[in-house]
XYZ file of N, CA and C in Angstrom:
387
model
N 0.844 -1.164 0.000
C 0.000 0.000 0.000
C 0.897 1.238 0.000
N 0.479 2.256 -0.733
C 1.215 3.517 -0.791
C 0.593 4.483 0.215
N 1.439 5.047 1.075
C 0.980 5.969 2.112
C 1.623 7.331 1.924
N 0.888 8.367 2.244
C 1.434 9.712 2.350
C 1.144 10.186 3.764
N 2.194 10.549 4.494
C 2.016 10.973 5.882
C 1.688 12.454 5.965
N 0.611 12.768 6.671
C 0.342 14.159 7.022
C 1.474 14.589 7.960
N 1.759 15.864 8.000
C 2.900 16.338 8.783
C 2.779 15.967 10.247
N 1.585 16.105 10.832
C 1.449 15.758 12.251
C 1.662 14.259 12.471
N 1.207 13.433 11.542
C 1.415 11.982 11.684
C 2.906 11.662 11.624
N 3.613 12.305 10.722
C 5.064 12.118 10.626
C 5.750 12.529 11.916
N 5.414 13.710 12.419
C 6.045 14.189 13.656
C 5.753 13.267 14.832
N 4.506 12.895 14.982
C 4.148 12.025 16.096
C 4.842 10.672 15.985
N 5.022 10.184 14.757
C 5.759 8.938 14.558
C 7.217 9.121 14.977
N 7.863 10.165 14.467
C 9.279 10.388 14.768
C 9.532 10.686 16.245
N 8.604 11.374 16.886
C 8.770 11.753 18.289
C 8.233 10.693 19.251
N 7.637 9.627 18.717
C 7.071 8.580 19.572
C 5.885 9.070 20.382
N 5.141 10.001 19.830
C 4.021 10.630 20.527
C 2.802 9.714 20.493
N 2.155 9.558 21.643
C 0.980 8.692 21.752
C -0.236 9.250 21.016
N -0.162 10.492 20.524
C -1.279 11.043 19.750
C -1.446 10.323 18.414
N -0.384 9.714 17.916
C -0.487 8.921 16.694
C -1.255 7.646 17.024
N -2.301 7.379 16.260
C -3.113 6.198 16.562
C -2.272 4.928 16.439
N -2.598 3.966 17.258
C -1.885 2.688 17.215
C -2.025 2.008 15.855
N -3.228 1.981 15.249
C -3.314 1.380 13.913
C -2.439 2.098 12.884
N -2.384 3.435 12.943
C -1.540 4.169 11.993
C -0.084 3.776 12.176
N 0.356 3.687 13.418
C 1.754 3.348 13.696
C 2.045 1.881 13.393
N 1.305 1.006 14.024
C 1.640 -0.423 13.983
C 1.178 -1.137 12.713
N 0.018 -0.751 12.213
C -0.562 -1.493 11.096
C -0.147 -0.971 9.726
N 0.199 0.317 9.629
C 0.524 0.824 8.292
C 1.918 1.434 8.179
N 2.303 2.334 9.089
C 3.609 2.981 8.942
C 4.738 1.991 9.193
N 4.610 1.179 10.214
C 5.658 0.209 10.545
C 5.658 -1.030 9.649
N 4.655 -1.178 8.805
C 4.581 -2.344 7.915
C 5.560 -2.154 6.761
N 6.587 -2.969 6.712
C 7.643 -2.837 5.708
C 7.158 -3.086 4.283
N 5.973 -3.670 4.138
C 5.420 -3.894 2.806
C 4.811 -2.621 2.213
N 4.619 -1.599 3.042
C 4.021 -0.353 2.577
C 5.097 0.640 2.140
N 4.781 1.396 1.114
C 5.642 2.481 0.658
C 5.182 3.741 1.392
N 6.068 4.309 2.204
C 5.726 5.487 2.999
C 6.369 6.713 2.359
N 5.508 7.646 1.955
C 5.950 8.885 1.324
C 5.816 10.045 2.300
N 6.774 10.951 2.226
C 6.722 12.186 3.003
C 6.879 13.328 2.015
N 5.906 14.210 1.989
C 5.919 15.310 1.043
C 6.945 16.368 1.434
N 7.530 16.971 0.414
C 8.437 18.095 0.636
C 7.725 19.223 1.374
N 6.406 19.300 1.245
C 5.663 20.340 1.951
C 5.767 20.152 3.471
N 5.962 18.930 3.925
C 6.123 18.705 5.373
C 7.407 19.341 5.883
N 8.457 19.332 5.076
C 9.700 20.003 5.474
C 9.459 21.495 5.648
N 8.726 22.085 4.721
C 8.421 23.507 4.815
C 7.557 23.807 6.031
N 6.545 22.979 6.266
C 5.650 23.198 7.395
C 6.401 23.078 8.719
N 7.230 22.054 8.848
C 7.980 21.865 10.093
C 8.952 23.014 10.319
N 9.713 23.380 9.305
C 10.681 24.470 9.456
C 9.997 25.797 9.756
N 8.880 26.057 9.080
C 8.143 27.303 9.300
C 7.601 27.368 10.721
N 6.945 26.304 11.152
C 6.314 26.329 12.474
C 7.343 26.267 13.598
N 8.483 25.675 13.336
C 9.578 25.710 14.314
C 10.124 27.136 14.416
N 10.340 27.773 13.280
C 10.891 29.131 13.248
C 10.004 30.132 13.979
N 8.682 30.009 13.834
C 7.779 30.969 14.470
C 7.415 30.572 15.900
N 7.988 29.464 16.387
C 7.776 29.053 17.771
C 6.527 28.247 18.027
N 5.825 27.843 16.980
C 4.597 27.064 17.156
C 4.891 25.615 17.504
N 5.993 25.052 16.956
C 6.366 23.665 17.215
C 7.811 23.605 17.710
N 8.083 24.085 18.921
C 9.468 24.073 19.408
C 10.046 22.667 19.536
N 9.185 21.674 19.696
C 9.644 20.291 19.840
C 10.248 19.740 18.553
N 10.118 20.487 17.464
C 10.651 20.020 16.186
C 12.051 20.560 15.885
N 12.658 21.243 16.827
C 13.963 21.865 16.583
C 15.006 20.852 16.113
N 14.966 19.639 16.634
C 15.945 18.613 16.243
C 15.642 18.029 14.864
N 14.456 18.302 14.338
C 14.030 17.744 13.058
C 14.137 18.772 11.940
N 13.783 20.009 12.247
C 13.759 21.072 11.232
C 15.133 21.192 10.573
N 15.118 21.238 9.264
C 16.350 21.366 8.503
C 17.063 20.050 8.228
N 16.590 18.965 8.849
C 17.233 17.660 8.679
C 16.249 16.592 8.220
N 15.096 17.014 7.806
C 14.024 16.056 7.544
C 14.373 15.049 6.454
N 15.030 15.486 5.413
C 15.359 14.564 4.317
C 16.178 13.381 4.822
N 17.232 13.652 5.564
C 18.071 12.570 6.096
C 17.304 11.707 7.084
N 16.470 12.334 7.893
C 15.713 11.587 8.904
C 14.731 10.628 8.246
N 13.984 11.100 7.237
C 12.999 10.198 6.640
C 13.664 9.082 5.843
N 14.782 9.389 5.218
C 15.497 8.325 4.500
C 16.025 7.275 5.474
N 16.459 7.702 6.662
C 16.932 6.742 7.666
C 15.803 5.853 8.175
N 14.565 6.320 8.031
C 13.393 5.534 8.429
C 12.941 4.588 7.312
N 13.555 4.716 6.137
C 13.128 3.904 5.001
C 11.966 4.516 4.242
N 11.644 5.780 4.522
C 10.581 6.482 3.818
C 11.157 7.122 2.557
N 10.260 7.578 1.674
C 10.694 8.243 0.449
C 10.164 9.671 0.400
N 10.962 10.555 -0.169
C 10.553 11.942 -0.350
C 9.600 12.017 -1.537
N 8.501 12.729 -1.357
C 7.582 13.018 -2.452
C 7.726 14.498 -2.774
N 8.359 14.779 -3.904
C 8.546 16.165 -4.326
C 7.211 16.749 -4.786
N 7.087 18.052 -4.672
C 5.890 18.744 -5.125
C 6.033 19.007 -6.623
N 5.040 18.593 -7.390
C 5.080 18.778 -8.841
C 4.113 19.889 -9.265
N 4.216 20.278 -10.521
C 3.283 21.271 -11.066
C 1.848 20.753 -10.977
N 1.647 19.482 -11.260
C 0.298 18.904 -11.182
C -0.243 18.984 -9.761
N 0.618 18.724 -8.764
C 0.196 18.838 -7.365
C -0.233 20.276 -7.071
N 0.600 21.237 -7.517
C 0.293 22.646 -7.277
C -0.985 23.094 -7.960
N -1.177 22.666 -9.209
C -2.390 23.024 -9.944
C -3.635 22.502 -9.241
N -3.611 21.240 -8.852
C -4.774 20.655 -8.186
C -4.981 21.281 -6.815
N -3.919 21.474 -6.068
C -4.032 22.068 -4.727
C -4.682 23.442 -4.795
N -4.281 24.238 -5.770
C -4.839 25.581 -5.912
C -6.273 25.604 -6.391
N -6.709 24.553 -7.040
C -8.065 24.533 -7.595
C -9.081 23.836 -6.690
N -8.633 23.249 -5.579
C -9.571 22.570 -4.675
C -10.592 23.571 -4.141
N -11.859 23.221 -4.266
C -12.939 24.116 -3.850
C -13.353 23.832 -2.408
N -12.750 24.558 -1.492
C -13.192 24.530 -0.110
C -12.621 25.738 0.607
N -13.250 26.115 1.713
C -12.896 27.344 2.420
C -11.689 27.204 3.332
N -11.149 26.035 3.421
C -9.977 25.797 4.271
C -8.769 26.410 3.581
N -8.115 27.366 4.206
C -7.061 28.119 3.531
C -5.664 27.618 3.807
N -5.529 26.563 4.560
C -4.194 26.068 4.916
C -3.517 25.485 3.671
N -2.489 26.162 3.158
C -1.830 25.651 1.951
C -1.127 24.316 2.185
N -0.701 24.054 3.411
C -0.045 22.778 3.703
C -1.034 21.626 3.500
N -2.265 21.805 3.971
C -3.281 20.762 3.787
C -3.607 20.572 2.310
N -3.724 21.657 1.574
C -4.002 21.566 0.141
C -2.898 20.780 -0.566
N -1.645 21.005 -0.134
C -0.515 20.332 -0.775
C -0.267 18.938 -0.211
N -1.162 18.453 0.602
C -1.179 17.043 0.986
C -2.355 16.326 0.317
N -3.490 17.012 0.245
C -4.662 16.425 -0.399
C -4.383 16.144 -1.878
N -3.868 17.143 -2.582
C -3.655 16.995 -4.033
C -2.700 15.856 -4.373
N -1.509 15.780 -3.755
C -0.618 14.656 -4.077
C -1.209 13.306 -3.681
N -1.957 13.264 -2.583
C -2.582 11.992 -2.191
C -3.521 11.524 -3.300
N -4.270 12.454 -3.880
C -5.176 12.099 -4.967
C -4.398 11.673 -6.218
N -3.445 12.496 -6.625
C -2.713 12.235 -7.862
C -1.878 10.960 -7.772
N -1.220 10.766 -6.642
C -0.336 9.603 -6.464
C -1.088 8.357 -6.021
N -2.409 8.493 -5.831
C -3.260 7.394 -5.370
C -2.707 6.769 -4.094
N -2.386 7.642 -3.143
C -1.837 7.211 -1.857
C -2.887 7.383 -0.771
N -2.834 6.504 0.202
C -3.651 6.661 1.400
C -2.995 7.741 2.256
N -3.779 8.703 2.697
C -3.251 9.791 3.516
C -3.409 9.415 4.982
N -2.296 9.336 5.691
C -2.318 9.008 7.117
C -2.469 10.317 7.870
N -3.681 10.541 8.390
C -4.003 11.816 9.017
C -5.220 11.671 9.920
N -5.279 12.529 10.937
C -6.472 12.566 11.779
C -7.451 13.638 11.299
N -7.148 14.307 10.200
C -7.969 15.391 9.663
C -9.183 14.842 8.917
N -10.344 14.843 9.563
C -11.557 14.334 8.920
C -11.991 15.206 7.753
N -11.565 16.466 7.733
C -11.860 17.356 6.615
C -11.417 16.757 5.279
N -10.330 16.003 5.298
C -9.788 15.429 4.069
C -10.753 14.447 3.412
N -11.655 13.874 4.201
C -12.599 12.895 3.671
C -13.505 13.486 2.597
N -13.726 14.793 2.624
C -14.613 15.448 1.664
C -14.029 15.485 0.253
N -12.760 15.156 0.118
C -12.084 15.332 -1.157
C -11.666 14.020 -1.805
N -12.336 12.945 -1.426
C -12.065 11.672 -2.060
C -10.720 11.083 -1.696
N -10.124 11.616 -0.634
C -8.834 11.082 -0.169
C -9.108 9.807 0.622
N -8.314 8.802 0.380
C -8.404 7.572 1.174
C -7.563 7.813 2.414
N -8.222 8.114 3.521
C -7.545 8.499 4.749
C -7.496 7.332 5.720
N -6.345 7.163 6.343
C -6.184 6.137 7.362
C -5.858 6.816 8.688
N -6.454 6.301 9.733
C -6.111 6.769 11.068
C -6.430 5.657 12.036
């Protein structure tokens, strides 16, 4: 199964945070048969929120995400023009560009999005939590 981790799911996995659901951790992320993707947008979100003091717990991760996810056996999902086009055209009032740039690649790449965001369900995303 192909997975795309929402930024909070990635952080909670890396930090060993109990907020990550047990099924998300044990049944899908830790399953070596699954392809786990981490979007480049997560690097931007983590670095931005660390810089502005919103996620101080990410200081050890910000700026090093590429090496960290590769050490976990995950793959980087670069943002493409198609991802950007779809993200910008999504019709909903939610203005978070990070969420838009997770929904669109999940749709295009046909990946299950590992997230607790029920809002994503409105957009045909196959969400796991």
